[in-house]
Structure formats: C-alpha cells, structure tokens
Amino acid sequence: MFEIAPSILSADFTRLAEEIAHVKAGGANMLHVDVMDGHFVPNMTFGPVVVEALRPKTKSTLDCHLMVNEPEKMIPWFAKAGADVITVHYEAIQNPSQKTAELLQKIRSHKVKAGLSIKP
C-alpha cells in the first residue's frame, strides 16, 4: 500500500486553502511541506508559520520535510506548529552514524512521527 502526498510547493499560494481542498477531494490524505533553508539546498521555502496557518485549515496529515542544515534546531518549531510527520536528511545530521537514532527519537518525543530521507 502507498499514499500520495502532494507537495504544497506546487500550489497557487493565493488560493492555498482551495488547493488543499482540491487535493483532498482527489483522495490525498497527506500534504507534503518542503522546508528549504537556502543552505542545505539552494532554495528557500516555508517556515513553521506556514504549518501553523495550515493546521486549522485541514485534517490532512502534514509531512514536514526538513531540507535544512541543523534540523535538530527546527524540530520543536515544526512540532509545535502542527506537523504530524517530520522528515530529516541523513546528510544534514552532524556525525550521522552516531546521532541519527538520537535525532529520530527527538522527533518522536514531540509526539510526531519521524522520517529519514537519504539524498541520492
């Protein structure tokens, strides 16, 4: 079984609530929120304020994909904002062979599901 999680990055931001309603009507129960800091990846996108604004507008699962340096600093922000899933990149973890399990546990300690992404 699989689930499609459309990214809000491709939405028309002037009609975000309407766009979310469209993907929900199309059968998507999860929304992917690409969080980019302009350092780990060259683009910049959303912060926790956007997630906080989305949370009351949808019951869909919000999967916040942190494509950022030092993701451990942002985990509490996105958890508090209403993320249901926080995914971090293995390559963004300092000393990943020793710190990955600890970071995933930190995410879970906020009552949020944890995901790990590996940049090919």
GROMACS .gro file of C-alpha atoms in nm:
model
  120
    1MET     CA    1   0.000   0.000   0.000
    2PHE     CA    2   0.117   0.352  -0.069
    3GLU     CA    3  -0.009   0.701  -0.009
    4ILE     CA    4   0.031   1.005  -0.232
    5ALA     CA    5   0.137   1.323  -0.052
    6PRO     CA    6   0.107   1.622  -0.287
    7SER     CA    7   0.355   1.898  -0.214
    8ILE     CA    8   0.212   2.238  -0.131
    9LEU     CA    9   0.519   2.380  -0.306
   10SER     CA   10   0.333   2.338  -0.636
   11ALA     CA   11   0.018   2.514  -0.509
   12ASP     CA   12  -0.110   2.857  -0.600
   13PHE     CA   13  -0.032   3.034  -0.271
   14THR     CA   14  -0.301   3.294  -0.328
   15ARG     CA   15  -0.555   3.008  -0.311
   16LEU     CA   16  -0.384   2.767  -0.074
   17ALA     CA   17  -0.694   2.659   0.122
   18GLU     CA   18  -0.877   2.595  -0.205
   19GLU     CA   19  -0.581   2.400  -0.345
   20ILE     CA   20  -0.573   2.183  -0.031
   21ALA     CA   21  -0.946   2.115  -0.069
   22HIS     CA   22  -0.884   2.003  -0.430
   23VAL     CA   23  -0.615   1.751  -0.338
   24LYS     CA   24  -0.830   1.624  -0.051
   25ALA     CA   25  -1.125   1.581  -0.292
   26GLY     CA   26  -0.889   1.392  -0.522
   27GLY     CA   27  -0.817   1.139  -0.248
   28ALA     CA   28  -0.496   1.266  -0.090
   29ASN     CA   29  -0.496   1.245   0.289
   30MET     CA   30  -0.144   1.375   0.337
   31LEU     CA   31   0.025   1.701   0.238
   32HIS     CA   32   0.399   1.730   0.184
   33VAL     CA   33   0.556   2.052   0.311
   34ASP     CA   34   0.901   2.110   0.159
   35VAL     CA   35   1.105   2.312   0.409
   36MET     CA   36   1.423   2.450   0.249
   37ASP     CA   37   1.670   2.681   0.421
   38GLY     CA   38   1.874   2.809   0.125
   39HIS     CA   39   2.186   2.633   0.263
   40PHE     CA   40   2.131   2.255   0.259
   41VAL     CA   41   1.952   2.308  -0.072
   42PRO     CA   42   1.970   2.631  -0.275
   43ASN     CA   43   1.603   2.725  -0.249
   44MET     CA   44   1.418   2.880   0.043
   45THR     CA   45   1.057   2.794   0.119
   46PHE     CA   46   0.834   2.754   0.424
   47GLY     CA   47   0.881   2.800   0.793
   48PRO     CA   48   0.674   2.686   1.088
   49VAL     CA   49   0.440   2.986   1.049
   50VAL     CA   50   0.301   2.833   0.729
   51VAL     CA   51   0.244   2.498   0.901
   52GLU     CA   52   0.076   2.675   1.191
   53ALA     CA   53  -0.156   2.854   0.946
   54LEU     CA   54  -0.234   2.530   0.760
   55ARG     CA   55  -0.308   2.319   1.066
   56PRO     CA   56  -0.657   2.461   1.139
   57LYS     CA   57  -0.746   2.454   0.767
   58THR     CA   58  -0.702   2.078   0.718
   59LYS     CA   59  -0.722   1.748   0.898
   60SER     CA   60  -0.479   1.602   0.643
   61THR     CA   61  -0.151   1.465   0.769
   62LEU     CA   62   0.118   1.733   0.738
   63ASP     CA   63   0.454   1.580   0.646
   64CYS     CA   64   0.723   1.844   0.701
   65HIS     CA   65   1.034   1.751   0.504
   66LEU     CA   66   1.325   1.946   0.653
   67MET     CA   67   1.584   2.000   0.380
   68VAL     CA   68   1.789   2.215   0.615
   69ASN     CA   69   2.121   2.232   0.793
   70GLU     CA   70   2.097   2.157   1.164
   71PRO     CA   71   1.746   2.008   1.155
   72GLU     CA   72   1.761   1.941   1.529
   73LYS     CA   73   1.709   2.314   1.590
   74MET     CA   74   1.386   2.322   1.387
   75ILE     CA   75   1.218   2.007   1.515
   76PRO     CA   76   1.048   2.175   1.814
   77TRP     CA   77   0.924   2.463   1.596
   78PHE     CA   78   0.753   2.237   1.342
   79ALA     CA   79   0.616   2.001   1.607
   80LYS     CA   80   0.461   2.295   1.791
   81ALA     CA   81   0.325   2.436   1.463
   82GLY     CA   82   0.128   2.116   1.399
   83ALA     CA   83   0.342   1.878   1.192
   84ASP     CA   84   0.227   1.516   1.201
   85VAL     CA   85   0.548   1.384   1.044
   86ILE     CA   86   0.894   1.541   1.044
   87THR     CA   87   1.143   1.402   0.796
   88VAL     CA   88   1.512   1.494   0.815
   89HIS     CA   89   1.801   1.425   0.580
   90TYR     CA   90   2.071   1.182   0.685
   91GLU     CA   91   2.329   1.409   0.518
   92ALA     CA   92   2.223   1.707   0.731
   93ILE     CA   93   2.293   1.529   1.060
   94GLN     CA   94   2.630   1.609   1.212
   95ASN     CA   95   2.805   1.278   1.286
   96PRO     CA   96   2.514   1.076   1.141
   97SER     CA   97   2.649   0.731   1.227
   98GLN     CA   98   2.616   0.820   1.596
   99LYS     CA   99   2.339   1.084   1.601
  100THR     CA  100   2.068   0.959   1.363
  101ALA     CA  101   1.881   0.741   1.614
  102GLU     CA  102   1.900   1.019   1.873
  103LEU     CA  103   1.757   1.276   1.631
  104LEU     CA  104   1.471   1.047   1.527
  105GLN     CA  105   1.392   0.989   1.894
  106LYS     CA  106   1.391   1.366   1.949
  107ILE     CA  107   1.125   1.397   1.678
  108ARG     CA  108   0.918   1.120   1.837
  109SER     CA  109   0.950   1.283   2.180
  110HIS     CA  110   0.730   1.564   2.043
  111LYS     CA  111   0.456   1.307   1.965
  112VAL     CA  112   0.533   1.338   1.592
  113LYS     CA  113   0.619   1.057   1.350
  114ALA     CA  114   0.980   1.059   1.232
  115GLY     CA  115   1.113   1.009   0.881
  116LEU     CA  116   1.464   0.982   0.742
  117SER     CA  117   1.550   1.087   0.386
  118ILE     CA  118   1.869   1.000   0.204
  119LYS     CA  119   1.987   1.226  -0.077
  120PRO     CA  120   2.090   1.002  -0.367
   0.00000   0.00000   0.00000
